[in-house]
């Protein structure tokens, strides 16, 4: 090894030292990069929940640290286990008891105690169901059951109030609020959707925030969908007989935008218009005339009591009901009036025409418009339409930590290969240059070798 080092020139010795130092630095950097601990943020909404989660992480021996903004960072290798501990922490922080309250029920409890236990169990089951939704951290449910009184005609309806604590930076949409209302209403007897109130984490009422502008928008969307469906039906029917350019269809629907509740009461009678006889009383009395009268006068009194049945109907009309349908069809084809009448009948049958609600269907046929002559067409200026190039915009996405790690590993490997290649070319053995004496001796040997054949040829 010493002989090899002494045989190298000073430049090669320096190159070898630089290469060895670079290899050591690269090797140490790769080892540090591979063995270093990477952390990922664990989303925690409540500070008290974060304190309990830190205790669980310490018990499980999971590495963690707190960021500059107070976020909780855990080791990437234990990220899945940390999420499980987070879910357990959520459930332990907001415990809810469900139907397991009846596991060790006392059969000697009163009816009132059973009703209260059932109420607590149902509230707990609903809280668990709502808390299992990904956009809700926790929910509190309070129920009031309907009570039927002995001498009351109408029982009090059930009511519910739900307080929802959504995930961090999450706002419940109108569809999600409506879904929660329907879930709670379908789980409780005699509970209607409008009697379920949803509150936000700050106590604000959010269940009725969608009854003005959003309801109007929803009704307008429903109206447009119904009109489009009618037009598609009519166009499909006309396409069997006419070309697409020979007809145009337009429809308009009038919808009811208010919820209407009407109560109708009427008496039930028999065929003669009277009720059933339940009591009949008849009194007949006779009075004797005075002396000298020729006849007696009799008085009678009749009393009949009837019973009538009654019928009560409650009619509910929700917003969105169709009140009137109007359809206009313009034709541009050579067809007879009889064919127009036939098409009108088909269109009425397709849209469910109802004369009682004032539906209208108007089909008019116009003669075909004469086409322009070829000369007029030739003189008509032609407008060139230049299609603009469509540029597909590709949003630059920030690479994930896994991709960055892969890129860094490949980069270090490439750098190491380059350094090894440089070392190989630097240390490649080359023949040393001849000294001045060795060059002169070599020239003499070459001259002797050339002269020997000439002397042999001379002899």
Coordinates of C-alpha atoms in Angstrom, one line a residue:
X1 CA 0.0 0.0 0.0
X2 CA 2.9 2.3 0.8
X3 CA 4.6 1.5 -2.5
X4 CA 1.3 2.3 -4.3
X5 CA 1.0 5.6 -2.5
X6 CA 4.7 6.6 -3.2
X7 CA 4.3 5.6 -6.9
X8 CA 1.5 8.2 -7.3
X9 CA 2.3 11.7 -8.3
X10 CA 1.4 14.6 -6.0
X11 CA -1.6 15.5 -8.2
X12 CA -3.0 12.0 -8.0
X13 CA -2.5 11.9 -4.3
X14 CA -4.5 15.0 -3.9
X15 CA -7.3 13.7 -6.2
X16 CA -7.4 10.5 -4.2
X17 CA -7.7 12.3 -0.9
X18 CA -10.5 14.5 -2.2
X19 CA -12.4 11.5 -3.5
X20 CA -12.1 9.6 -0.3
X21 CA -13.3 12.6 1.7
X22 CA -16.3 13.1 -0.6
X23 CA -17.2 9.4 -0.3
X24 CA -17.1 9.6 3.4
X25 CA -19.3 12.7 3.4
X26 CA -21.8 11.2 1.0
X27 CA -22.0 7.9 3.0
X28 CA -22.6 9.7 6.3
X29 CA -25.2 11.9 4.7
X30 CA -27.0 8.9 3.3
X31 CA -27.0 7.2 6.7
X32 CA -28.4 10.3 8.4
X33 CA -31.0 10.7 5.7
X34 CA -32.2 7.1 6.0
X35 CA -32.1 6.9 9.8
X36 CA -33.6 10.3 10.6
X37 CA -37.2 10.4 12.0
X38 CA -39.9 12.1 9.9
X39 CA -42.9 13.6 11.5
X40 CA -46.4 14.2 10.2
X41 CA -49.1 16.4 11.7
X42 CA -52.0 14.8 13.6
X43 CA -55.2 16.9 13.4
X44 CA -56.5 17.7 16.9
X45 CA -59.4 20.1 17.3
X46 CA -59.6 20.6 21.1
X47 CA -56.7 21.4 23.4
X48 CA -58.1 19.1 26.1
X49 CA -58.2 16.4 23.5
X50 CA -54.6 17.1 22.6
X51 CA -53.5 16.7 26.3
X52 CA -55.2 13.4 26.6
X53 CA -53.7 12.2 23.3
X54 CA -50.2 13.2 24.4
X55 CA -50.6 11.0 27.4
X56 CA -51.7 8.1 25.2
X57 CA -48.7 8.6 22.9
X58 CA -46.3 8.5 25.8
X59 CA -47.9 5.3 27.2
X60 CA -47.5 3.7 23.8
X61 CA -43.9 4.9 23.3
X62 CA -44.7 6.9 20.1
X63 CA -42.3 9.7 19.3
X64 CA -43.9 13.1 19.0
X65 CA -43.1 16.8 19.1
X66 CA -44.9 20.1 19.0
X67 CA -44.5 22.5 16.1
X68 CA -43.9 26.2 16.2
X69 CA -47.7 26.9 15.9
X70 CA -48.6 24.3 18.5
X71 CA -49.5 21.5 16.1
X72 CA -48.9 18.0 17.2
X73 CA -46.4 16.0 15.1
X74 CA -45.9 12.3 15.3
X75 CA -43.6 9.8 13.8
X76 CA -44.7 8.8 10.3
X77 CA -44.1 5.1 11.0
X78 CA -46.7 5.3 13.9
X79 CA -49.1 7.6 12.1
X80 CA -51.8 4.9 11.6
X81 CA -51.6 3.9 15.3
X82 CA -51.8 7.5 16.3
X83 CA -55.0 8.0 14.3
X84 CA -56.5 5.0 16.2
X85 CA -55.5 6.6 19.5
X86 CA -57.1 9.8 18.4
X87 CA -60.4 8.1 17.7
X88 CA -60.3 6.4 21.0
X89 CA -59.6 9.7 22.7
X90 CA -62.7 11.3 21.0
X91 CA -64.9 8.5 22.2
X92 CA -63.6 8.6 25.7
X93 CA -63.9 12.4 25.9
X94 CA -67.6 12.4 24.9
X95 CA -69.0 9.1 26.4
X96 CA -72.6 8.2 25.4
X97 CA -74.7 5.4 26.8
X98 CA -77.0 3.6 24.5
X99 CA -79.3 0.6 24.7
X100 CA -76.8 -1.1 27.0
X101 CA -78.6 0.7 29.8
X102 CA -81.2 -2.1 29.6
X103 CA -78.6 -4.9 30.0
X104 CA -78.9 -4.9 33.8
X105 CA -82.4 -3.3 33.9
X106 CA -84.4 -3.7 37.1
X107 CA -87.8 -5.2 36.3
X108 CA -89.3 -3.6 39.3
X109 CA -88.8 0.0 38.0
X110 CA -91.8 2.1 37.4
X111 CA -93.2 3.0 34.0
X112 CA -91.8 6.5 34.3
X113 CA -88.3 5.2 35.1
X114 CA -88.6 2.9 32.0
X115 CA -89.6 5.9 29.8
X116 CA -86.6 8.0 31.1
X117 CA -84.2 5.1 30.5
X118 CA -85.5 4.6 27.0
X119 CA -85.1 8.3 26.3
X120 CA -81.5 8.3 27.6
X121 CA -80.7 5.2 25.5
X122 CA -82.2 6.6 22.3
X123 CA -80.3 9.9 22.8
X124 CA -77.0 8.0 23.3
X125 CA -77.5 5.9 20.2
X126 CA -78.2 9.0 18.1
X127 CA -75.1 10.7 19.5
X128 CA -73.0 7.7 18.6
X129 CA -74.4 7.6 15.0
X130 CA -73.8 11.3 14.5
X131 CA -70.3 11.2 16.0
X132 CA -69.4 8.4 13.6
X133 CA -69.9 10.7 10.6
X134 CA -66.5 11.9 9.2
X135 CA -67.5 15.6 9.3
X136 CA -68.8 15.6 12.9
X137 CA -66.5 15.5 16.0
X138 CA -69.3 15.2 18.6
X139 CA -73.0 15.7 18.9
X140 CA -75.5 16.2 21.7
X141 CA -79.1 15.1 21.3
X142 CA -82.1 16.0 23.5
X143 CA -85.5 14.4 22.9
X144 CA -89.0 15.2 24.1
X145 CA -91.5 12.4 23.6
X146 CA -95.1 13.0 22.7
X147 CA -97.6 12.5 25.6
X148 CA -101.2 11.4 25.1
X149 CA -103.5 12.9 27.6
X150 CA -106.8 11.3 28.6
X151 CA -109.2 14.2 27.9
X152 CA -107.1 15.9 25.1
X153 CA -108.1 15.6 21.5
X154 CA -104.5 16.2 20.1
X155 CA -101.4 14.8 21.7
X156 CA -98.2 16.9 22.0
X157 CA -95.8 16.1 19.2
X158 CA -92.3 14.8 19.8
X159 CA -89.5 17.3 19.6
X160 CA -85.7 17.1 19.3
X161 CA -82.8 19.5 19.5
X162 CA -79.3 18.5 18.2
X163 CA -76.1 20.4 18.9
X164 CA -73.4 19.5 16.4
X165 CA -69.7 20.1 16.8
X166 CA -68.2 19.7 13.3
X167 CA -64.6 19.0 12.4
X168 CA -62.1 21.8 12.4
X169 CA -62.5 24.3 9.5
X170 CA -65.7 22.4 8.4
X171 CA -69.1 24.0 7.8
X172 CA -72.2 21.8 7.4
X173 CA -74.0 22.1 4.1
X174 CA -77.7 22.3 3.6
X175 CA -77.8 18.7 2.4
X176 CA -76.0 17.5 5.5
X177 CA -78.3 19.4 7.9
X178 CA -81.3 18.0 6.1
X179 CA -79.9 14.5 6.4
X180 CA -79.4 14.9 10.2
X181 CA -82.9 16.1 10.6
X182 CA -84.3 13.2 8.7
X183 CA -82.1 10.7 10.6
X184 CA -83.4 12.0 14.0
X185 CA -87.0 12.3 12.8
X186 CA -87.1 8.7 11.5
X187 CA -85.6 7.3 14.8
X188 CA -88.3 8.8 17.1
X189 CA -92.0 8.0 17.1
X190 CA -94.3 10.9 16.2
X191 CA -91.4 13.2 15.4
X192 CA -91.6 15.3 12.3
X193 CA -88.7 16.8 10.4
X194 CA -89.8 20.4 11.1
X195 CA -89.7 19.7 14.8
X196 CA -86.0 18.8 14.7
X197 CA -83.8 21.8 15.4
X198 CA -80.0 21.8 14.6
X199 CA -77.7 24.1 16.5
X200 CA -74.0 24.9 15.8
X201 CA -71.1 24.8 18.3
X202 CA -71.7 28.4 19.3
X203 CA -75.4 28.0 19.9
X204 CA -76.5 29.4 16.6
X205 CA -79.6 27.9 14.9
X206 CA -78.5 26.4 11.5
X207 CA -81.4 24.2 10.6
X208 CA -83.7 27.1 9.5
X209 CA -81.0 29.0 7.6
X210 CA -81.9 27.2 4.3
X211 CA -85.6 28.2 4.1
X212 CA -85.3 31.5 2.2
X213 CA -82.8 32.0 -0.6
X214 CA -81.6 28.4 -0.8
X215 CA -85.2 27.1 -0.9
X216 CA -85.9 29.5 -3.7
X217 CA -82.9 28.3 -5.6
X218 CA -83.8 24.7 -5.0
X219 CA -87.3 25.3 -6.4
X220 CA -85.9 27.1 -9.4
X221 CA -83.6 24.2 -10.1
X222 CA -86.5 21.8 -9.7
X223 CA -88.6 23.9 -12.2
X224 CA -85.8 23.9 -14.7
X225 CA -85.3 20.1 -14.4
X226 CA -89.0 19.4 -14.9
X227 CA -89.2 21.7 -18.0
X228 CA -86.1 20.0 -19.5
X229 CA -87.7 16.6 -18.9
X230 CA -90.9 17.7 -20.7
X231 CA -89.0 19.1 -23.6
X232 CA -86.9 15.9 -24.0
X233 CA -90.1 13.8 -24.1
X234 CA -91.6 16.0 -26.8
X235 CA -88.4 16.2 -28.8
X236 CA -88.1 12.4 -28.7
X237 CA -91.7 12.0 -29.9
X238 CA -91.2 14.5 -32.8
X239 CA -87.9 13.0 -33.9
X240 CA -89.8 10.0 -35.1
X241 CA -91.6 12.0 -37.7
X242 CA -89.6 15.1 -38.4
X243 CA -86.0 16.2 -38.7
X244 CA -84.4 18.1 -35.8
X245 CA -84.3 21.4 -37.7
X246 CA -88.0 21.2 -38.5
X247 CA -89.3 21.7 -34.9
X248 CA -88.6 23.8 -31.8
X249 CA -90.1 23.0 -28.3
X250 CA -90.5 25.3 -25.3
X251 CA -92.2 24.5 -22.0
X252 CA -93.1 26.4 -18.9
X253 CA -94.2 25.1 -15.5
X254 CA -95.9 27.0 -12.7
X255 CA -95.1 25.4 -9.3
X256 CA -96.4 26.1 -5.9
X257 CA -93.8 27.8 -3.8
X258 CA -95.7 27.6 -0.4
X259 CA -96.6 24.8 1.9
X260 CA -100.4 24.7 2.3
X261 CA -102.4 22.8 4.9
X262 CA -106.1 22.7 4.5
X263 CA -108.6 21.0 6.9
X264 CA -112.0 20.0 5.6
X265 CA -114.9 18.8 7.8
X266 CA -118.3 17.6 6.7
X267 CA -121.3 15.7 8.1
X268 CA -122.2 12.2 6.9
X269 CA -125.9 11.7 6.1
X270 CA -128.0 8.8 4.8
X271 CA -129.8 8.8 1.4
X272 CA -132.7 11.0 2.5
X273 CA -130.3 13.7 3.7
X274 CA -131.0 12.9 7.4
X275 CA -129.0 11.2 10.0
X276 CA -129.6 7.9 11.7
X277 CA -132.5 8.0 14.2
X278 CA -131.3 7.3 17.7
X279 CA -134.3 8.5 19.6
X280 CA -138.0 9.1 18.7
X281 CA -140.6 10.5 21.0
X282 CA -144.2 11.1 20.2
X283 CA -146.9 12.6 22.5
X284 CA -150.7 12.5 21.7
X285 CA -153.2 14.2 23.9
X286 CA -157.1 14.5 23.6
X287 CA -159.2 17.4 25.0
X288 CA -163.0 17.1 25.6
X289 CA -165.0 19.9 24.2
X290 CA -167.4 21.9 26.3
X291 CA -171.0 21.0 26.6
X292 CA -172.9 21.7 23.4
X293 CA -169.9 21.1 21.1
X294 CA -170.3 18.8 18.2
X295 CA -166.6 17.3 18.0
X296 CA -163.6 16.6 20.1
X297 CA -160.2 18.2 19.4
X298 CA -156.9 16.1 19.6
X299 CA -153.3 17.4 20.0
X300 CA -150.2 15.4 19.1
X301 CA -146.4 16.2 19.6
X302 CA -143.6 14.3 17.9
X303 CA -139.9 14.6 18.7
X304 CA -137.2 12.8 16.7
X305 CA -133.4 12.9 17.5
X306 CA -130.9 12.1 14.7
X307 CA -127.2 11.3 14.9
X308 CA -124.8 12.5 12.2
X309 CA -121.3 11.2 11.5
X310 CA -118.5 13.5 10.6
X311 CA -115.5 13.3 8.5
X312 CA -112.3 15.4 8.8
X313 CA -109.7 15.6 6.1
X314 CA -106.3 17.3 6.3
X315 CA -104.8 18.1 3.0
X316 CA -101.2 19.1 2.8
X317 CA -99.6 20.6 -0.3
X318 CA -95.8 21.0 -0.2
X319 CA -93.8 23.5 -2.1
X320 CA -92.9 22.3 -5.5
X321 CA -96.2 20.9 -6.6
X322 CA -97.0 21.5 -10.3
X323 CA -99.9 23.9 -10.7
X324 CA -99.9 24.4 -14.5
X325 CA -98.1 23.2 -17.6
X326 CA -97.7 25.2 -20.8
X327 CA -96.1 23.8 -23.9
X328 CA -95.4 25.6 -27.2
X329 CA -94.2 23.7 -30.4
X330 CA -93.3 25.4 -33.6
X331 CA -93.1 23.3 -36.7
X332 CA -91.5 24.1 -40.1
X333 CA -92.6 21.2 -42.2
X334 CA -95.0 20.3 -45.0
X335 CA -97.7 18.5 -43.1
X336 CA -101.5 18.8 -43.1
X337 CA -103.7 20.2 -40.3
X338 CA -104.9 16.7 -39.4
X339 CA -101.3 15.6 -38.8
X340 CA -100.8 18.7 -36.6
X341 CA -103.9 17.7 -34.6
X342 CA -102.6 14.2 -34.2
X343 CA -99.2 15.5 -33.0
X344 CA -101.0 17.8 -30.5
X345 CA -102.9 14.8 -29.1
X346 CA -99.6 12.8 -28.7
X347 CA -97.9 15.7 -27.0
X348 CA -100.9 16.1 -24.6
X349 CA -100.7 12.4 -23.7
X350 CA -96.9 12.6 -23.3
X351 CA -96.9 15.5 -20.8
X352 CA -100.0 14.3 -18.8
X353 CA -102.3 17.1 -19.9
X354 CA -104.9 18.1 -17.3
X355 CA -107.6 20.5 -18.4
X356 CA -108.8 21.1 -14.8
X357 CA -105.6 22.8 -13.7
X358 CA -105.4 24.9 -16.9
X359 CA -102.7 23.2 -18.9
X360 CA -102.1 24.6 -22.3
X361 CA -100.6 23.0 -25.5
X362 CA -100.1 25.1 -28.6
X363 CA -98.7 23.5 -31.8
X364 CA -98.3 25.8 -34.8
X365 CA -97.0 24.9 -38.3
X366 CA -95.3 27.5 -40.4
X367 CA -94.5 27.0 -44.2
X368 CA -90.9 26.2 -45.0
X369 CA -88.8 29.3 -45.5
X370 CA -87.5 29.6 -49.1
X371 CA -83.8 29.0 -49.4
X372 CA -81.5 31.6 -50.8
X373 CA -80.4 31.3 -54.4
X374 CA -76.9 30.2 -55.2
X375 CA -76.0 33.7 -56.5
X376 CA -77.1 35.3 -53.2
X377 CA -75.2 32.7 -51.4
X378 CA -72.1 33.4 -53.4
X379 CA -72.4 37.2 -52.7
X380 CA -72.9 36.6 -49.0
X381 CA -69.7 37.4 -47.1
X382 CA -68.1 34.6 -45.4
X383 CA -66.9 35.1 -41.9
X384 CA -63.9 33.1 -41.1
X385 CA -64.0 31.5 -37.7
X386 CA -60.6 30.9 -36.2
X387 CA -60.6 28.4 -33.4
X388 CA -58.5 29.5 -30.5
X389 CA -56.1 27.0 -29.3
X390 CA -57.1 25.3 -26.1
X391 CA -54.5 25.4 -23.5
X392 CA -54.8 22.7 -20.9
X393 CA -53.8 24.3 -17.6
X394 CA -52.0 21.9 -15.4
X395 CA -52.0 22.9 -11.8
X396 CA -48.8 22.4 -10.1
X397 CA -49.2 20.3 -7.1
X398 CA -46.7 20.2 -4.3
X399 CA -45.0 16.8 -4.2
X400 CA -45.6 14.7 -1.2
X401 CA -43.0 13.8 1.4
X402 CA -42.7 10.2 0.0
X403 CA -41.9 11.5 -3.5
X404 CA -39.4 13.9 -2.1
X405 CA -37.7 11.1 -0.2
X406 CA -37.5 9.0 -3.3
X407 CA -36.1 11.8 -5.4
X408 CA -33.4 12.5 -2.8
X409 CA -32.4 8.9 -2.6
X410 CA -32.0 8.6 -6.4
X411 CA -30.0 11.9 -6.4
X412 CA -27.6 10.6 -3.7
X413 CA -27.1 7.4 -5.6
X414 CA -26.3 9.2 -8.8
X415 CA -23.8 11.4 -7.1
X416 CA -22.1 8.4 -5.5
X417 CA -21.8 6.7 -8.9
X418 CA -20.3 9.9 -10.4
X419 CA -17.7 10.1 -7.6
X420 CA -16.8 6.4 -8.0
X421 CA -16.4 6.9 -11.7
X422 CA -14.1 9.9 -11.2
X423 CA -12.0 7.9 -8.7
X424 CA -11.7 5.1 -11.2
X425 CA -10.5 7.3 -14.0
X426 CA -8.1 9.2 -11.7
X427 CA -6.5 6.0 -10.3
X428 CA -6.3 4.2 -13.6
X429 CA -2.8 2.9 -14.1
X430 CA -0.7 4.4 -16.8
X431 CA 2.8 3.6 -17.9
X432 CA 5.4 6.0 -16.5
X433 CA 7.3 8.3 -18.9
X434 CA 10.9 7.2 -19.9
X435 CA 13.8 9.2 -18.6
X436 CA 16.4 10.7 -20.9
X437 CA 18.9 7.9 -20.3
X438 CA 16.3 5.2 -20.9
X439 CA 15.2 6.9 -24.2
X440 CA 18.8 7.0 -25.4
X441 CA 19.3 3.4 -24.6
X442 CA 16.1 2.4 -26.4
X443 CA 17.2 4.3 -29.5
X444 CA 20.6 2.5 -29.4
X445 CA 18.9 -0.9 -29.2
X446 CA 16.6 0.0 -32.2
X447 CA 19.6 1.1 -34.3
X448 CA 21.5 -2.2 -33.5
X449 CA 18.4 -4.2 -34.4
X450 CA 18.2 -2.3 -37.8
X451 CA 21.9 -2.7 -38.6
X452 CA 22.0 -6.5 -38.0
X453 CA 19.9 -7.4 -41.1
X454 CA 22.1 -5.2 -43.3
X455 CA 25.3 -6.9 -42.2
X456 CA 23.8 -10.3 -42.9
X457 CA 22.8 -9.2 -46.3
X458 CA 26.4 -7.8 -47.0
X459 CA 28.0 -11.2 -46.3

